[in-house]
PDB file of C-alpha atoms in Angstrom:
ATOM      1  CA  MET A  14       9.737 -11.692  -2.883  1.00 50.00           C
ATOM      2  CA  GLY A  15       8.747 -12.338  -6.394  1.00 54.00           C
ATOM      3  CA  ARG A  16       4.454 -11.616  -6.984  1.00 82.00           C
ATOM      4  CA  SER A  17       3.871  -8.493  -8.029  1.00 95.00           C
ATOM      5  CA  LEU A  18       2.990  -5.485  -5.644  1.00 97.00           C
ATOM      6  CA  HIS A  19      -0.005  -2.881  -6.420  1.00 97.00           C
ATOM      7  CA  VAL A  20      -0.054   0.155  -4.790  1.00 97.00           C
ATOM      8  CA  VAL A  21      -3.622   1.566  -5.419  1.00 96.00           C
ATOM      9  CA  TRP A  22      -5.004   4.635  -4.017  1.00 94.00           C
ATOM     10  CA  ALA A  23      -7.942   6.986  -3.994  1.00 91.00           C
ATOM     11  CA  GLY A  24      -6.748  10.984  -4.307  1.00 78.00           C
ATOM     12  CA  ARG A  25      -7.203  13.977  -6.469  1.00 68.00           C
ATOM     13  CA  ASN A  26      -4.337  14.940  -6.344  1.00 65.00           C
ATOM     14  CA  GLN A  27      -0.735  13.572  -7.341  1.00 65.00           C
ATOM     15  CA  ARG A  28       1.912  16.293  -6.526  1.00 77.00           C
ATOM     16  CA  ARG A  29       5.017  16.502  -8.253  1.00 84.00           C
ATOM     17  CA  ASP A  30       7.349  16.641  -4.765  1.00 88.00           C
ATOM     18  CA  TRP A  31       5.477  13.460  -3.606  1.00 88.00           C
ATOM     19  CA  GLU A  32       5.810  11.269  -6.757  1.00 90.00           C
ATOM     20  CA  VAL A  33       9.433  12.435  -6.646  1.00 92.00           C
ATOM     21  CA  LEU A  34       9.861  10.593  -3.649  1.00 93.00           C
ATOM     22  CA  CYS A  35       8.014   7.547  -4.149  1.00 93.00           C
ATOM     23  CA  ALA A  36       9.256   7.270  -7.446  1.00 94.00           C
ATOM     24  CA  GLU A  37      12.905   6.368  -5.827  1.00 95.00           C
ATOM     25  CA  TYR A  38      11.209   3.674  -3.653  1.00 94.00           C
ATOM     26  CA  ARG A  39       9.520   2.441  -6.694  1.00 96.00           C
ATOM     27  CA  LYS A  40      13.028   1.831  -8.595  1.00 95.00           C
ATOM     28  CA  ARG A  41      14.494   0.730  -5.650  1.00 93.00           C
ATOM     29  CA  ILE A  42      11.505  -1.884  -5.193  1.00 94.00           C
ATOM     30  CA  GLY A  43      11.366  -2.578  -8.572  1.00 94.00           C
ATOM     31  CA  GLY A  44      14.685  -4.534  -8.630  1.00 91.00           C
ATOM     32  CA  ALA A  45      13.084  -7.147  -7.138  1.00 92.00           C
ATOM     33  CA  VAL A  46       9.830  -7.088  -7.340  1.00 94.00           C
ATOM     34  CA  PRO A  47       7.088  -5.551  -9.972  1.00 96.00           C
ATOM     35  CA  ILE A  48       5.662  -2.978  -8.435  1.00 97.00           C
ATOM     36  CA  HIS A  49       2.794  -0.744  -9.874  1.00 96.00           C
ATOM     37  CA  ASP A  50       1.400   2.336  -8.367  1.00 95.00           C
ATOM     38  CA  GLN A  51      -2.141   3.160  -9.776  1.00 93.00           C
ATOM     39  CA  PRO A  52      -4.105   5.893  -8.697  1.00 93.00           C
ATOM     40  CA  VAL A  53      -8.102   6.078  -8.946  1.00 92.00           C
ATOM     41  CA  ARG A  54     -10.737   8.960  -8.837  1.00 85.00           C
ATOM     42  CA  ALA A  55     -14.020   8.466  -8.453  1.00 78.00           C
ATOM     43  CA  LYS A  56     -16.236   8.879 -11.325  1.00 69.00           C
ATOM     44  CA  GLY A  57     -20.210   9.460 -11.207  1.00 56.00           C
ATOM     45  CA  ARG A  58     -20.400  11.182  -7.862  1.00 54.00           C
ATOM     46  CA  GLY A  59     -19.527  14.940  -6.711  1.00 53.00           C
ATOM     47  CA  GLY A  60     -21.065  17.288  -4.951  1.00 53.00           C
ATOM     48  CA  GLY A  61     -21.566  17.839  -1.468  1.00 59.00           C
ATOM     49  CA  GLU A  62     -22.368  13.601  -0.723  1.00 82.00           C
ATOM     50  CA  LEU A  63     -19.420  12.656   1.411  1.00 82.00           C
ATOM     51  CA  ALA A  64     -20.745   8.530   1.954  1.00 84.00           C
ATOM     52  CA  GLY A  65     -21.176   8.655  -2.003  1.00 88.00           C
ATOM     53  CA  ARG A  66     -18.170   9.589  -3.146  1.00 88.00           C
ATOM     54  CA  ARG A  67     -16.358   7.618  -0.599  1.00 89.00           C
ATOM     55  CA  ARG A  68     -17.946   4.456  -2.195  1.00 91.00           C
ATOM     56  CA  ALA A  69     -17.874   5.436  -5.721  1.00 93.00           C
ATOM     57  CA  GLU A  70     -13.907   5.090  -4.478  1.00 93.00           C
ATOM     58  CA  ALA A  71     -13.616   1.967  -3.058  1.00 94.00           C
ATOM     59  CA  GLU A  72     -15.412   0.326  -6.491  1.00 94.00           C
ATOM     60  CA  ALA A  73     -12.719   2.120  -8.161  1.00 95.00           C
ATOM     61  CA  LEU A  74     -10.091   0.945  -6.079  1.00 95.00           C
ATOM     62  CA  TYR A  75     -11.162  -2.512  -6.363  1.00 94.00           C
ATOM     63  CA  ALA A  76     -11.895  -1.968 -10.329  1.00 94.00           C
ATOM     64  CA  ALA A  77      -7.844  -0.760 -10.144  1.00 95.00           C
ATOM     65  CA  CYS A  78      -6.635  -4.269  -8.559  1.00 95.00           C
ATOM     66  CA  PRO A  79      -5.634  -7.670 -10.926  1.00 95.00           C
ATOM     67  CA  ASP A  80      -8.007 -10.343 -10.278  1.00 92.00           C
ATOM     68  CA  PRO A  81      -7.445 -12.463  -8.306  1.00 94.00           C
ATOM     69  CA  CYS A  82      -5.086 -10.737  -5.603  1.00 95.00           C
ATOM     70  CA  TRP A  83      -4.279 -10.312  -2.079  1.00 97.00           C
ATOM     71  CA  ILE A  84      -5.889  -7.080  -0.361  1.00 97.00           C
ATOM     72  CA  ILE A  85      -4.633  -5.484   1.896  1.00 98.00           C
ATOM     73  CA  ALA A  86      -6.261  -2.521   3.004  1.00 97.00           C
ATOM     74  CA  LEU A  87      -4.156   0.896   4.635  1.00 96.00           C
ATOM     75  CA  ASP A  88      -6.544   1.946   7.963  1.00 93.00           C
ATOM     76  CA  ALA A  89      -5.990   3.503  11.118  1.00 89.00           C
ATOM     77  CA  GLY A  90      -8.052   0.737  12.895  1.00 90.00           C
ATOM     78  CA  GLY A  91      -6.216  -1.812  11.117  1.00 94.00           C
ATOM     79  CA  LYS A  92      -3.406  -4.565  12.707  1.00 95.00           C
ATOM     80  CA  THR A  93       0.081  -2.656  13.400  1.00 94.00           C
ATOM     81  CA  ARG A  94       3.101  -4.308  12.576  1.00 94.00           C
ATOM     82  CA  SER A  95       7.004  -3.616  13.468  1.00 92.00           C
ATOM     83  CA  SER A  96       9.091  -3.718  10.037  1.00 89.00           C
ATOM     84  CA  GLU A  97      10.974  -6.916  10.914  1.00 91.00           C
ATOM     85  CA  ASN A  98       7.078  -8.342  11.206  1.00 93.00           C
ATOM     86  CA  PHE A  99       5.693  -6.762   8.404  1.00 93.00           C
ATOM     87  CA  ALA A 100       8.766  -8.154   6.421  1.00 92.00           C
ATOM     88  CA  ALA A 101       8.064 -11.621   7.727  1.00 93.00           C
ATOM     89  CA  HIS A 102       4.991 -11.867   7.442  1.00 95.00           C
ATOM     90  CA  LEU A 103       4.868 -10.113   3.462  1.00 93.00           C
ATOM     91  CA  GLN A 104       7.926 -12.407   2.431  1.00 92.00           C
ATOM     92  CA  ARG A 105       4.737 -15.773   3.868  1.00 93.00           C
ATOM     93  CA  ILE A 106       2.682 -14.087   1.464  1.00 94.00           C
ATOM     94  CA  GLN A 107       4.406 -13.742  -1.457  1.00 91.00           C
ATOM     95  CA  ARG A 108       6.010 -17.205  -0.799  1.00 91.00           C
ATOM     96  CA  ASP A 109       2.594 -18.973  -0.054  1.00 94.00           C
ATOM     97  CA  TRP A 110       0.350 -16.302  -2.287  1.00 93.00           C
ATOM     98  CA  PRO A 111       0.115 -16.994  -6.226  1.00 93.00           C
ATOM     99  CA  HIS A 112      -0.966 -14.371  -7.283  1.00 95.00           C
ATOM    100  CA  PRO A 113      -0.337  -9.960  -6.969  1.00 96.00           C
ATOM    101  CA  ILE A 114      -0.770  -8.228  -3.644  1.00 97.00           C
ATOM    102  CA  ALA A 115      -2.597  -5.181  -3.510  1.00 97.00           C
ATOM    103  CA  PHE A 116      -2.177  -2.379  -0.908  1.00 98.00           C
ATOM    104  CA  LEU A 117      -5.587  -0.193  -1.298  1.00 97.00           C
ATOM    105  CA  ILE A 118      -4.795   3.799   0.627  1.00 95.00           C
ATOM    106  CA  GLY A 119      -8.434   6.015   0.918  1.00 92.00           C
ATOM    107  CA  SER A 120      -8.249   9.782   0.063  1.00 90.00           C
ATOM    108  CA  ASP A 121      -8.782  12.080   2.932  1.00 86.00           C
ATOM    109  CA  LEU A 122     -12.121  10.486   3.414  1.00 87.00           C
ATOM    110  CA  GLY A 123     -10.834   7.458   4.344  1.00 89.00           C
ATOM    111  CA  LEU A 124     -12.047   3.876   2.915  1.00 92.00           C
ATOM    112  CA  ASP A 125     -15.163   2.771   2.568  1.00 94.00           C
ATOM    113  CA  ASP A 126     -16.575  -0.485   4.583  1.00 93.00           C
ATOM    114  CA  LEU A 127     -16.702  -2.272   1.510  1.00 91.00           C
ATOM    115  CA  VAL A 128     -13.507  -2.122   1.359  1.00 93.00           C
ATOM    116  CA  LEU A 129     -12.731  -2.285   4.846  1.00 94.00           C
ATOM    117  CA  ARG A 130     -14.754  -6.047   4.806  1.00 93.00           C
ATOM    118  CA  ARG A 131     -13.791  -7.188   1.588  1.00 92.00           C
ATOM    119  CA  ALA A 132     -10.122  -6.815   2.584  1.00 96.00           C
ATOM    120  CA  ARG A 133      -8.296 -10.129   2.932  1.00 96.00           C
ATOM    121  CA  GLU A 134      -6.566  -8.088   6.220  1.00 96.00           C
ATOM    122  CA  ARG A 135      -6.750  -4.734   7.424  1.00 97.00           C
ATOM    123  CA  ILE A 136      -3.118  -2.691   8.692  1.00 96.00           C
ATOM    124  CA  SER A 137      -1.798   0.051  10.163  1.00 95.00           C
ATOM    125  CA  LEU A 138       0.969   2.329   9.390  1.00 93.00           C
ATOM    126  CA  SER A 139       0.373   4.407  12.711  1.00 90.00           C
ATOM    127  CA  PRO A 140      -2.006   4.824  15.228  1.00 88.00           C
ATOM    128  CA  MET A 141      -1.938   8.409  13.816  1.00 87.00           C
ATOM    129  CA  THR A 142      -3.293   9.504  10.774  1.00 85.00           C
ATOM    130  CA  PHE A 143      -1.783  10.432   7.520  1.00 86.00           C
ATOM    131  CA  GLY A 144      -2.623  11.604   4.439  1.00 85.00           C
ATOM    132  CA  HIS A 145      -3.200   9.587   1.609  1.00 85.00           C
ATOM    133  CA  GLU A 146       0.278  10.463   0.120  1.00 89.00           C
ATOM    134  CA  LEU A 147       2.723  10.640   2.801  1.00 92.00           C
ATOM    135  CA  ALA A 148       1.127   7.215   3.622  1.00 93.00           C
ATOM    136  CA  ARG A 149       1.902   5.854   0.408  1.00 94.00           C
ATOM    137  CA  LEU A 150       5.526   6.805   0.686  1.00 95.00           C
ATOM    138  CA  VAL A 151       5.540   5.377   4.174  1.00 95.00           C
ATOM    139  CA  LEU A 152       4.126   1.652   2.549  1.00 96.00           C
ATOM    140  CA  TYR A 153       7.242   1.894  -0.359  1.00 96.00           C
ATOM    141  CA  GLU A 154       9.670   2.911   2.560  1.00 95.00           C
ATOM    142  CA  GLN A 155       8.414  -0.049   4.301  1.00 94.00           C
ATOM    143  CA  ILE A 156       8.115  -2.328   1.411  1.00 95.00           C
ATOM    144  CA  TYR A 157      12.275  -1.396   0.136  1.00 93.00           C
ATOM    145  CA  ARG A 158      12.807  -2.073   4.032  1.00 90.00           C
ATOM    146  CA  THR A 159      11.510  -6.035   3.740  1.00 91.00           C
ATOM    147  CA  ILE A 160      13.226  -6.369   0.171  1.00 90.00           C
ATOM    148  CA  SER A 161      16.535  -5.052   1.667  1.00 88.00           C
ATOM    149  CA  MET A 162      16.491  -7.660   4.691  1.00 86.00           C
ATOM    150  CA  ASP A 163      15.016 -10.582   2.197  1.00 81.00           C
ATOM    151  CA  ARG A 164      18.300  -9.521   0.298  1.00 78.00           C
ATOM    152  CA  GLY A 165      20.642  -8.634   2.699  1.00 70.00           C
ATOM    153  CA  ILE A 166      20.898  -5.111   1.182  1.00 71.00           C
ATOM    154  CA  ASN A 167      22.498  -2.759   4.006  1.00 68.00           C
ATOM    155  CA  TYR A 168      19.530  -0.505   5.062  1.00 66.00           C
ATOM    156  CA  HIS A 169      17.279  -1.930   7.656  1.00 54.00           C
ATOM    157  CA  ARG A 170      19.196  -1.723  11.417  1.00 60.00           C
ATOM    158  CA  ASP A 171      18.343  -3.605  14.051  1.00 64.00           C
ATOM    159  CA  THR A 172      17.446  -2.073  17.119  1.00 59.00           C
ATOM    160  CA  PHE A 173      19.538  -1.682  20.049  1.00 47.00           C
TER     161      PHE A 173
END
């Protein structure tokens, strides 16, 4: 793996307990590939207009992405992949795409249609809905699992 990875997420909170867990995975990942964590907050739209806030979050997510980059939206309606399939897919993108890869995670409002339409692909971590903090942690774990498979680190175990 070589291209930088960006985890860009919309959320109002960055609670310390979640950040400690994510930081441990970023440290492990960072030994193999540059990894960037970018929280964003919607600006300029408040109040009770949820659609407006979700659109503002979409704009902030895109503004935080490097240009150009391969954008992957985390969405419950996206394609589900096994860990092995996710690893092979991410390795293929890294091999064939010469620019950074960005994973976009929505807030409690989810991702706006703007993000879903403009993303190169949508993946689902599970058919269940996760909070953005848990989704971020699961994504980091799967990225680390990919690296462990690629580098022969004794972390991933094949299913019996």
